[in-house]
Tab-separated table of C-alpha atoms and ligand atoms in Angstrom:
chain	number	residue	atom	x	y	z
A	1304	MET	CA	63.933	98.256	130.940
A	1305	VAL	CA	62.838	100.178	127.900
A	1306	ALA	CA	59.116	100.452	127.446
A	1307	GLY	CA	58.037	98.877	124.165
A	1308	ARG	CA	55.636	100.658	121.857
A	1309	ASP	CA	53.069	97.996	122.684
A	1310	GLY	CA	53.016	98.159	126.427
A	1311	PRO	CA	55.060	99.233	129.421
A	1312	ASP	CA	56.087	95.664	130.342
A	1313	GLU	CA	57.558	94.713	127.024
A	1314	GLU	CA	61.249	95.226	126.638
A	1315	ILE	CA	62.886	96.101	123.334
A	1316	LEU	CA	66.434	94.914	122.906
A	1317	VAL	CA	68.976	94.206	120.221
A	1318	MET	CA	69.958	90.623	119.559
A	1319	ALA	CA	73.203	89.881	117.720
A	1320	ARG	CA	73.912	86.478	116.255
A	1321	TYR	CA	77.396	85.141	115.602
A	1322	GLY	CA	78.113	82.374	113.170
A	1323	GLU	CA	81.360	80.621	112.535
A	1324	LEU	CA	82.406	80.811	116.162
A	1325	PHE	CA	80.268	77.721	116.666
A	1326	LEU	CA	82.917	75.704	114.869
A	1327	LYS	CA	85.456	76.350	117.589
A	1328	SER	CA	86.256	74.239	120.621
A	1329	GLU	CA	84.764	75.465	123.917
A	1330	PRO	CA	87.830	77.391	125.244
A	1331	VAL	CA	88.496	79.008	121.845
A	1332	LYS	CA	84.832	79.874	121.476
A	1333	HIS	CA	84.823	81.416	124.943
A	1334	HIS	CA	87.852	83.526	124.047
A	1335	PHE	CA	86.377	84.622	120.705
A	1336	ILE	CA	83.034	85.558	122.216
A	1337	GLY	CA	84.912	87.580	124.847
A	1338	MET	CA	86.719	89.457	122.054
A	1339	LEU	CA	83.478	89.972	120.189
A	1340	LEU	CA	81.807	91.382	123.275
A	1341	ARG	CA	84.800	93.619	123.930
A	1342	ASN	CA	84.605	94.961	120.366
A	1343	ILE	CA	80.864	95.601	120.669
A	1344	ARG	CA	81.371	97.442	123.969
A	1345	LYS	CA	84.182	99.534	122.481
A	1346	ALA	CA	82.172	100.441	119.390
A	1347	LEU	CA	79.086	101.411	121.371
A	1348	GLY	CA	81.207	103.152	124.002
A	1349	ALA	CA	82.933	105.170	121.274
A	1350	SER	CA	79.491	106.409	120.199
A	1351	GLY	CA	78.650	107.384	123.789
A	1352	ILE	CA	76.017	104.660	124.147
A	1353	SER	CA	75.814	102.802	127.445
A	1354	CYS	CA	74.197	99.371	127.407
A	1355	ARG	CA	73.524	96.220	129.389
A	1356	TYR	CA	74.647	92.908	127.965
A	1357	GLU	CA	73.516	89.313	128.316
A	1358	THR	CA	75.124	86.347	126.591
A	1359	PRO	CA	72.749	83.401	126.487
A	1360	ARG	CA	73.877	80.513	124.291
A	1361	GLY	CA	74.575	81.603	120.728
A	1362	ARG	CA	73.312	85.143	121.166
A	1363	ILE	CA	74.341	88.531	122.480
A	1364	LEU	CA	71.496	90.606	123.885
A	1365	ILE	CA	72.034	94.338	124.223
A	1366	SER	CA	69.666	96.675	126.033
A	1367	GLY	CA	70.029	100.422	125.732
A	1368	ASP	CA	68.191	103.613	124.968
A	1369	ASP	CA	68.326	103.690	121.190
A	1370	PRO	CA	67.919	100.166	119.725
A	1371	GLU	CA	67.980	101.384	116.096
A	1372	ARG	CA	71.318	103.103	116.616
A	1373	ILE	CA	72.728	100.166	118.586
A	1374	ALA	CA	71.664	97.771	115.806
A	1375	GLY	CA	73.295	100.007	113.179
A	1376	ILE	CA	76.630	100.006	115.022
A	1377	VAL	CA	76.619	96.317	115.942
A	1378	SER	CA	75.768	95.284	112.375
A	1379	ARG	CA	79.211	96.573	111.310
A	1380	ILE	CA	81.198	94.444	113.754
A	1381	PHE	CA	83.149	91.479	112.409
A	1382	GLY	CA	81.954	88.151	113.773
A	1383	ILE	CA	78.315	89.266	113.742
A	1384	VAL	CA	76.118	87.432	111.241
A	1385	ASP	CA	72.955	89.423	111.779
A	1386	VAL	CA	71.218	91.728	114.184
A	1387	SER	CA	67.544	92.054	115.097
A	1388	ILE	CA	65.576	94.484	117.165
A	1389	CYS	CA	63.465	92.212	119.364
A	1390	HIS	CA	60.515	92.453	121.676
A	1391	ARG	CA	61.182	90.384	124.772
A	1392	THR	CA	58.207	88.742	126.433
A	1393	SER	CA	57.670	85.969	128.926
A	1394	LYS	CA	57.662	82.361	127.699
A	1395	GLU	CA	53.860	82.236	127.769
A	1396	LEU	CA	52.333	81.358	124.428
A	1397	SER	CA	49.543	83.884	124.940
A	1398	GLU	CA	51.995	86.710	125.492
A	1399	LEU	CA	54.203	85.679	122.579
A	1400	SER	CA	51.131	85.553	120.350
A	1401	ARG	CA	49.956	89.026	121.399
A	1402	SER	CA	53.405	90.472	120.903
A	1403	ALA	CA	53.739	88.838	117.468
A	1404	LEU	CA	50.332	90.177	116.414
A	1405	ALA	CA	51.173	93.678	117.633
A	1406	LEU	CA	54.452	93.675	115.691
A	1407	ALA	CA	52.958	92.106	112.565
A	1408	SER	CA	50.099	94.606	112.469
A	1409	TYR	CA	52.591	97.368	111.555
A	1410	SER	CA	53.560	95.641	108.303
A	1411	LEU	CA	51.022	92.932	107.506
A	1412	PHE	CA	47.796	93.835	105.707
A	1413	ALA	CA	44.917	92.162	103.865
A	1414	GLY	CA	46.011	90.400	100.699
A	1415	MET	CA	49.550	89.691	101.917
A	1416	SER	CA	51.138	86.314	102.558
A	1417	PHE	CA	53.117	85.600	105.699
A	1418	ALA	CA	55.132	82.967	107.558
A	1419	VAL	CA	55.976	82.471	111.203
A	1420	ARG	CA	59.473	81.093	111.797
A	1421	ALA	CA	59.530	79.716	115.314
A	1422	LYS	CA	62.299	78.121	117.362
A	1423	ARG	CA	62.188	76.888	120.883
A	1424	GLN	CA	65.093	75.904	123.072
A	1425	HIS	CA	63.469	73.194	125.195
A	1426	LYS	CA	62.638	69.707	124.113
A	1427	THR	CA	59.424	69.662	126.181
A	1428	GLY	CA	56.101	71.329	125.427
A	1429	LEU	CA	55.267	72.540	121.944
A	1430	THR	CA	57.620	71.693	119.109
A	1431	SER	CA	59.012	74.587	117.068
A	1432	GLN	CA	56.582	73.712	114.304
A	1433	GLU	CA	53.596	73.662	116.654
A	1434	LEU	CA	54.670	76.960	118.148
A	1435	GLY	CA	54.810	78.481	114.652
A	1436	THR	CA	51.384	77.071	113.779
A	1437	GLU	CA	49.800	78.373	116.996
A	1438	ILE	CA	51.126	81.883	116.557
A	1439	GLY	CA	50.428	81.816	112.822
A	1440	SER	CA	46.784	80.936	113.498
A	1441	PHE	CA	46.504	83.701	116.075
A	1442	ILE	CA	47.749	86.275	113.558
A	1443	TYR	CA	45.587	84.792	110.790
A	1444	ASP	CA	42.489	85.075	112.976
A	1445	HIS	CA	43.133	88.707	113.867
A	1446	ILE	CA	44.178	90.266	110.566
A	1447	GLN	CA	41.670	89.806	107.756
A	1448	GLY	CA	42.543	88.530	104.279
A	1449	LEU	CA	45.962	86.913	104.896
A	1450	ASN	CA	47.510	83.865	103.208
A	1451	VAL	CA	50.109	81.590	104.732
A	1452	ASP	CA	53.100	80.983	102.444
A	1453	LEU	CA	56.053	79.251	104.020
A	1454	ASP	CA	58.206	79.288	100.858
A	1455	ASP	CA	58.110	82.861	99.637
A	1456	PRO	CA	56.078	85.021	102.003
A	1457	ASP	CA	55.614	88.794	101.710
A	1458	TYR	CA	56.258	89.057	105.443
A	1459	GLU	CA	58.164	86.909	107.934
A	1460	ILE	CA	58.031	87.059	111.672
A	1461	PHE	CA	60.481	85.247	113.928
A	1462	ILE	CA	59.705	83.797	117.346
A	1463	GLU	CA	62.209	82.341	119.782
A	1464	MET	CA	61.155	80.684	123.010
A	1465	ARG	CA	64.219	80.458	125.192
A	1466	ASP	CA	65.283	80.000	128.839
A	1467	PHE	CA	65.242	83.678	129.532
A	1468	GLY	CA	61.884	84.346	127.825
A	1469	GLY	CA	60.409	84.885	124.418
A	1470	LEU	CA	61.754	86.997	121.555
A	1471	VAL	CA	59.734	88.377	118.684
A	1472	TYR	CA	61.201	90.185	115.671
A	1473	ASP	CA	60.594	90.671	111.988
A	1474	ARG	CA	63.855	92.079	110.662
A	1475	ARG	CA	67.315	90.561	110.308
A	1476	ILE	CA	69.899	93.215	109.549
A	1477	PRO	CA	72.885	91.455	107.965
A	1478	GLY	CA	76.250	91.829	109.674
A	1479	PRO	CA	79.618	91.411	107.962
A	1480	GLY	CA	80.297	87.895	109.332
A	1481	GLY	CA	83.930	86.855	109.682
A	1482	LEU	CA	85.865	86.683	112.950
A	1483	PRO	CA	86.214	89.281	115.726
A	1484	TRP	CA	88.882	91.951	115.304
A	1485	GLY	CA	92.027	90.917	117.162
A	1486	THR	CA	91.575	87.157	117.193
A	1487	GLN	CA	94.130	86.416	114.436
A	1488	GLY	CA	97.050	88.694	115.235
A	1489	ARG	CA	98.249	91.767	113.379
A	1490	VAL	CA	99.052	92.231	109.692
A	1491	LEU	CA	100.718	95.085	107.862
A	1492	VAL	CA	98.531	96.158	104.949
A	1493	LEU	CA	100.115	97.945	101.994
A	1494	LEU	CA	97.458	100.599	101.556
A	1495	SER	CA	97.395	102.828	98.502
A	1496	SER	CA	95.116	105.512	97.152
A	1497	GLY	CA	93.452	102.928	94.882
A	1498	ILE	CA	90.356	100.769	95.004
A	1499	ASP	CA	91.875	97.355	95.648
A	1500	SER	CA	94.013	97.643	98.745
A	1501	PRO	CA	91.253	99.133	100.966
A	1502	VAL	CA	89.119	96.110	100.057
A	1503	ALA	CA	92.060	93.797	100.849
A	1504	SER	CA	92.420	95.536	104.208
A	1505	TYR	CA	88.710	95.096	104.911
A	1506	LEU	CA	88.922	91.386	104.069
A	1507	ALA	CA	91.937	90.880	106.362
A	1508	MET	CA	90.056	92.700	109.129
A	1509	LYS	CA	87.038	90.524	108.436
A	1510	ARG	CA	89.098	87.423	109.152
A	1511	GLY	CA	89.988	88.737	112.590
A	1512	CYS	CA	93.275	90.515	111.864
A	1513	GLU	CA	94.323	93.698	113.599
A	1514	ILE	CA	95.697	96.094	111.023
A	1515	THR	CA	98.547	98.514	110.610
A	1516	HIS	CA	98.463	100.345	107.288
A	1517	LEU	CA	101.675	101.155	105.457
A	1518	TYR	CA	101.621	103.744	102.702
A	1519	LEU	CA	104.662	104.721	100.642
A	1520	ASP	CA	104.686	108.327	99.637
A	1521	ALA	CA	106.411	108.695	96.260
A	1522	GLY	CA	106.411	112.490	96.509
A	1523	ARG	CA	106.491	114.197	93.136
A	1524	TRP	CA	106.374	110.818	91.354
A	1525	ALA	CA	102.835	110.305	92.587
A	1526	GLY	CA	99.725	112.155	91.400
A	1527	ARG	CA	98.771	115.311	93.271
A	1528	ASP	CA	95.924	113.674	95.241
A	1529	VAL	CA	97.516	110.318	96.051
A	1530	THR	CA	98.578	110.903	99.659
A	1531	ALA	CA	95.290	112.557	100.622
A	1532	ALA	CA	93.354	109.678	99.001
A	1533	ALA	CA	95.426	107.037	100.821
A	1534	ILE	CA	94.859	108.771	104.165
A	1535	ASP	CA	91.171	108.994	103.357
A	1536	ASN	CA	91.058	105.249	102.658
A	1537	HIS	CA	92.698	104.749	106.031
A	1538	ARG	CA	90.125	106.998	107.704
A	1539	LYS	CA	87.184	105.191	106.076
A	1540	LEU	CA	88.525	101.773	107.066
A	1541	SER	CA	88.645	102.833	110.715
A	1542	LEU	CA	84.842	102.723	110.665
A	1543	TRP	CA	85.144	98.938	110.436
A	1544	CYS	CA	86.974	98.618	113.743
A	1545	ALA	CA	85.046	101.228	115.700
A	1546	GLY	CA	86.535	101.963	119.100
A	1547	ASN	CA	89.950	100.531	118.107
A	1548	PRO	CA	92.571	103.068	116.992
A	1549	LEU	CA	93.845	102.204	113.508
A	1550	PRO	CA	97.522	103.021	112.937
A	1551	MET	CA	99.093	104.009	109.616
A	1552	VAL	CA	102.761	104.397	108.839
A	1553	ILE	CA	103.687	106.716	105.977
A	1554	ALA	CA	107.183	106.155	104.635
A	1555	VAL	CA	108.927	108.167	101.925
A	1556	SER	CA	109.839	106.432	98.663
A	1557	GLU	CA	110.600	109.426	96.424
A	1558	PRO	CA	114.377	108.761	96.294
A	1559	LEU	CA	113.719	105.245	94.977
A	1560	PHE	CA	112.300	106.691	91.767
A	1561	ASP	CA	114.974	109.389	91.549
A	1562	ARG	CA	117.608	106.685	91.747
A	1563	MET	CA	115.955	104.458	89.114
A	1564	ILE	CA	115.864	107.382	86.675
A	1565	GLN	CA	119.351	108.587	87.506
A	1566	LEU	CA	120.854	105.129	86.934
A	1567	LYS	CA	118.737	104.467	83.866
A	1568	ILE	CA	117.345	101.225	85.281
A	1569	PRO	CA	115.282	99.646	82.455
A	1570	PRO	CA	111.823	101.253	82.789
A	1571	ARG	CA	110.099	97.900	82.333
A	1572	TYR	CA	111.424	96.848	85.766
A	1573	ARG	CA	110.212	99.925	87.658
A	1574	CYS	CA	106.902	98.463	88.878
A	1575	VAL	CA	108.436	95.250	90.138
A	1576	ILE	CA	111.278	97.096	91.869
A	1577	CYS	CA	108.761	99.491	93.415
A	1578	LYS	CA	106.623	96.626	94.784
A	1579	ARG	CA	109.703	94.774	96.059
A	1580	PHE	CA	110.760	97.963	97.780
A	1581	MET	CA	107.397	98.115	99.549
A	1582	GLN	CA	107.910	94.535	100.738
A	1583	LYS	CA	111.383	95.368	101.993
A	1584	VAL	CA	110.140	98.397	103.943
A	1585	ALA	CA	107.195	96.352	105.269
A	1586	GLY	CA	109.581	93.575	106.318
A	1587	ARG	CA	111.546	96.008	108.442
A	1588	LEU	CA	108.409	97.332	110.137
A	1589	LEU	CA	106.897	93.975	111.022
A	1590	ALA	CA	108.603	93.611	114.375
A	1591	HIS	CA	107.973	97.251	115.306
A	1592	GLU	CA	104.261	96.799	114.636
A	1593	GLY	CA	104.063	93.263	116.013
A	1594	ALA	CA	102.743	92.093	112.635
A	1595	LEU	CA	103.023	88.552	111.277
A	1596	ALA	CA	102.179	88.947	107.586
A	1597	VAL	CA	101.907	91.530	104.801
A	1598	VAL	CA	98.616	92.072	102.948
A	1599	THR	CA	98.353	93.652	99.497
A	1600	GLY	CA	95.564	94.399	97.011
A	1601	GLU	CA	97.429	92.600	94.241
A	1602	ASN	CA	95.426	90.567	91.797
A	1603	LEU	CA	96.305	88.011	89.174
A	1604	GLY	CA	96.547	89.565	85.734
A	1605	GLN	CA	94.871	92.897	86.533
A	1606	VAL	CA	97.831	94.896	85.266
A	1607	ALA	CA	100.924	93.857	83.312
A	1608	SER	CA	103.052	93.851	86.457
A	1609	GLN	CA	100.741	91.387	88.244
A	1610	THR	CA	101.601	88.168	86.446
A	1611	LEU	CA	102.377	84.984	88.357
A	1612	ALA	CA	106.044	85.382	87.460
A	1613	ASN	CA	106.159	88.940	88.781
A	1614	LEU	CA	104.225	88.124	91.937
A	1615	GLY	CA	106.875	85.485	92.599
A	1616	VAL	CA	109.663	88.034	92.118
A	1617	ILE	CA	107.835	90.468	94.438
A	1618	SER	CA	107.302	87.810	97.124
A	1619	ASP	CA	111.040	87.082	97.003
A	1620	ALA	CA	111.629	90.465	98.657
A	1621	ALA	CA	109.255	89.660	101.515
A	1622	THR	CA	110.352	88.346	104.886
A	1623	ALA	CA	106.898	87.241	106.063
A	1624	PRO	CA	103.937	85.587	104.326
A	1625	VAL	CA	102.318	87.863	101.730
A	1626	LEU	CA	98.514	87.586	101.795
A	1627	ARG	CA	96.663	88.702	98.672
A	1628	PRO	CA	92.948	88.434	99.460
A	1629	LEU	CA	91.907	89.771	96.022
A	1630	ILE	CA	94.116	87.483	93.982
A	1631	THR	CA	91.171	85.824	92.169
A	1632	TYR	CA	88.706	88.728	92.124
A	1633	ASP	CA	87.447	90.350	88.943
A	1634	LYS	CA	87.803	94.133	89.101
A	1635	GLU	CA	84.024	94.441	89.038
A	1636	GLU	CA	83.688	92.227	92.119
A	1637	THR	CA	86.217	94.376	93.946
A	1638	ILE	CA	84.393	97.563	92.986
A	1639	ILE	CA	81.068	96.189	94.227
A	1640	LEU	CA	82.660	95.363	97.558
A	1641	ALA	CA	84.431	98.739	97.715
A	1642	ARG	CA	81.089	100.476	97.230
A	1643	ARG	CA	79.440	98.347	99.877
A	1644	ILE	CA	82.099	99.012	102.498
A	1645	GLY	CA	82.229	102.719	101.695
A	1646	THR	CA	85.777	103.034	100.358
A	1647	PHE	CA	84.934	103.597	96.687
A	1648	ASP	CA	85.477	107.132	95.487
A	1649	ALA	CA	84.013	107.932	92.062
A	1650	THR	CA	86.027	111.158	91.685
A	1651	PRO	CA	89.361	110.425	93.303
A	1652	GLY	CA	91.335	113.192	91.547
A	1653	ASP	CA	94.860	112.863	90.154
A	1654	LEU	CA	96.178	109.469	91.244
A	1655	ALA	CA	98.420	108.700	88.264
A	1656	CYS	CA	101.864	107.342	89.009
A	1657	ARG	CA	104.421	109.377	87.001
A	1658	ALA	CA	106.924	106.512	86.903
A	1659	VAL	CA	104.793	103.791	85.273
A	1660	PRO	CA	106.490	102.708	82.031
A	1661	LYS	CA	104.612	102.123	78.774
A	1662	MET	CA	105.510	98.435	78.800
A	1663	PRO	CA	106.138	96.959	82.257
A	1664	ALA	CA	107.916	93.586	82.250
A	1665	THR	CA	105.465	90.706	82.479
A	1666	ALA	CA	108.146	88.185	83.429
A	1667	ALA	CA	110.823	89.954	85.426
A	1668	VAL	CA	114.036	87.948	85.830
A	1669	LEU	CA	114.856	87.777	89.516
A	1670	ASP	CA	118.644	87.791	89.134
A	1671	GLU	CA	118.533	90.862	86.906
A	1672	VAL	CA	116.224	92.669	89.299
A	1673	ARG	CA	118.511	91.894	92.226
A	1674	THR	CA	121.533	93.164	90.288
A	1675	TYR	CA	119.801	96.452	89.486
A	1676	GLU	CA	118.728	96.829	93.110
A	1677	GLN	CA	122.302	96.344	94.269
A	1678	GLU	CA	123.486	98.933	91.808
A	1679	MET	CA	120.879	101.333	93.209
A	1680	GLY	CA	121.965	100.735	96.807
A	1681	ILE	CA	118.478	99.523	97.639
A	1682	GLU	CA	119.216	98.907	101.312
A	1683	ASP	CA	120.190	102.569	101.796
A	1684	LEU	CA	116.936	103.589	100.180
A	1685	VAL	CA	115.042	101.331	102.582
A	1686	GLU	CA	116.922	102.966	105.485
A	1687	TYR	CA	115.989	106.379	104.118
A	1688	ALA	CA	112.313	105.397	103.927
A	1689	LEU	CA	112.387	104.107	107.509
A	1690	ALA	CA	114.101	107.244	108.746
A	1691	HIS	CA	111.418	109.406	107.121
A	1692	THR	CA	108.209	107.982	108.476
A	1693	ARG	CA	105.260	109.443	110.253
A	1694	PHE	CA	102.239	107.955	112.016
A	1695	VAL	CA	98.615	108.740	111.266
A	1696	THR	CA	96.049	107.280	113.648
A	1697	ALA	CA	92.402	107.017	112.648
A	1698	LEU	CA	89.551	106.322	115.035
A	1699	ASP	CA	85.871	105.938	114.202
A	1700	GLY	CA	86.172	107.682	110.851
A	1701	ARG	CA	88.322	110.551	112.090
A	1702	ILE	CA	92.026	111.271	111.777
A	1703	MET	CA	93.236	111.649	115.367
A	1704	GLU	CA	96.879	112.525	115.068
A	1705	GLU	CA	99.272	113.063	112.255
A	1706	ALA	CA	102.771	113.394	113.580
A	1707	GLY	CA	105.839	111.695	114.914
A	1708	LEU	CA	108.647	109.578	113.630
A	1709	VAL	CA	108.335	105.846	113.952
A	1710	HIS	CA	112.066	105.409	113.719
A	1711	GLY	CA	114.742	107.745	114.952
A	1712	GLU	CA	112.471	109.222	117.607
B	1439	ATP	P1	95.124	99.399	94.404
B	1439	ATP	O1	95.674	98.113	93.863
B	1439	ATP	O2	95.089	99.421	95.886
B	1439	ATP	O3	93.858	99.791	93.752
B	1439	ATP	P2	96.913	100.735	92.738
B	1439	ATP	O4	96.146	100.137	91.617
B	1439	ATP	O5	97.287	102.162	92.779
B	1439	ATP	O6	96.146	100.522	94.056
B	1439	ATP	P3	98.858	98.696	92.201
B	1439	ATP	O7	99.901	99.203	91.321
B	1439	ATP	O8	97.808	97.819	91.661
B	1439	ATP	O9	98.226	99.913	92.995
B	1439	ATP	O10	99.588	98.038	93.424
B	1439	ATP	C1	99.329	96.756	93.904
B	1439	ATP	C2	99.324	96.793	95.418
B	1439	ATP	O11	100.506	97.388	95.940
B	1439	ATP	C3	98.204	97.630	95.976
B	1439	ATP	O12	97.000	96.934	96.004
B	1439	ATP	C4	98.718	97.951	97.356
B	1439	ATP	O13	98.558	96.859	98.236
B	1439	ATP	C5	100.203	98.141	97.086
B	1439	ATP	N1	100.505	99.552	96.844
B	1439	ATP	C6	100.474	100.230	95.681
B	1439	ATP	N2	100.846	101.503	95.855
B	1439	ATP	C7	101.136	101.646	97.166
B	1439	ATP	C8	101.607	102.716	97.990
B	1439	ATP	N3	101.870	103.923	97.481
B	1439	ATP	N4	101.816	102.491	99.291
B	1439	ATP	C9	101.561	101.283	99.825
B	1439	ATP	N5	101.121	100.239	99.095
B	1439	ATP	C10	100.912	100.399	97.800
B	1440	MG	MG1	95.652	97.698	91.699
């Protein structure tokens, strides 16, 4: 038991709330909560924090030495809706009231308005509303000059009266929501040095997918800082699955561009051929990675190559479903999200692709594209990419290892 700041008997703990899992049937819910708990344990374990856990209905209670730090880590775990640092008391109204007053007195002063939001689990005794009124009156009587405002208060305090005791808190730290990492199977995310694909990866992770990143290194056809920026995106994304190693495959695509130039393939088709090539390489890695779909940061109409017609031609090269979480996003919406999740880099360096034509085709003709690819010996180029791969594992915001061939080991 951790001594609270208001008395040796009061315990401070972290309460995490999960949301959508309520929609599931009992066995599925049980499984998902197990995964969620496992992810919380891993994330806290990775930070060297040891905790005790309780799982009363609809809540996860975590007790440990540093509640602020625990709350910070848990509020980044998918499946968590919000996190509060709570004071645990007995179920006695008098004790709940004293605890609420003690907590409120840190933030609530004369002239301010306040509201008590109370919930109680049992159908006997005080109703939730009565509980709120009782505690509200107690606070009102002890702090001078307050107003009650239930619609738009300056200060809110939350009370829960539950089987295991009472909880008092006044802060709800938002979590990312979504579903626990690992509940939806693995996807292969085409991760670039750009802004979009890290956000797409985050969104796939948010829906419970385990991730393998795939980056294609175009060598001298890519800007000087592209590979470093892609690896850095990978590193930053590992902070969203703390405690779970995040794999990345880097495959070489330089000869693809050499071949397109050498054979004078119409420049307008370069982007579509490049994206189809990525799908072909991804398709070959799916089984190796145990992945069931490919995720990209593609968007409708963002660049000339991302028209509906071209997206169709690109999907034709895929062997598994292609998920495009950003398909309807405005660039500004993506940037806001990228900033929020910590992947946005305002000074990314030289990321320009040297092969982008002045006028990419907006409606590539599939048959023509296939003919050019045949001429280029595309399958050999895919084999080359697969034979020249390396693995980069990231864990908790650090690059752990950067070596090894995936194929041809
Ligand atoms: P982003 O779209 O991620 O900001 P970008 O603008 O450099 O990067 P686009 O040309 O828009 O890339 O490519 C569309 C999508 O193709 C990307 O969102 C990403 O999923 C994938 N992609 C692009 N370049 C690479 C690469 N070098 N390796 C792996 N995937 C890539
Ligand atoms: Mg893009």
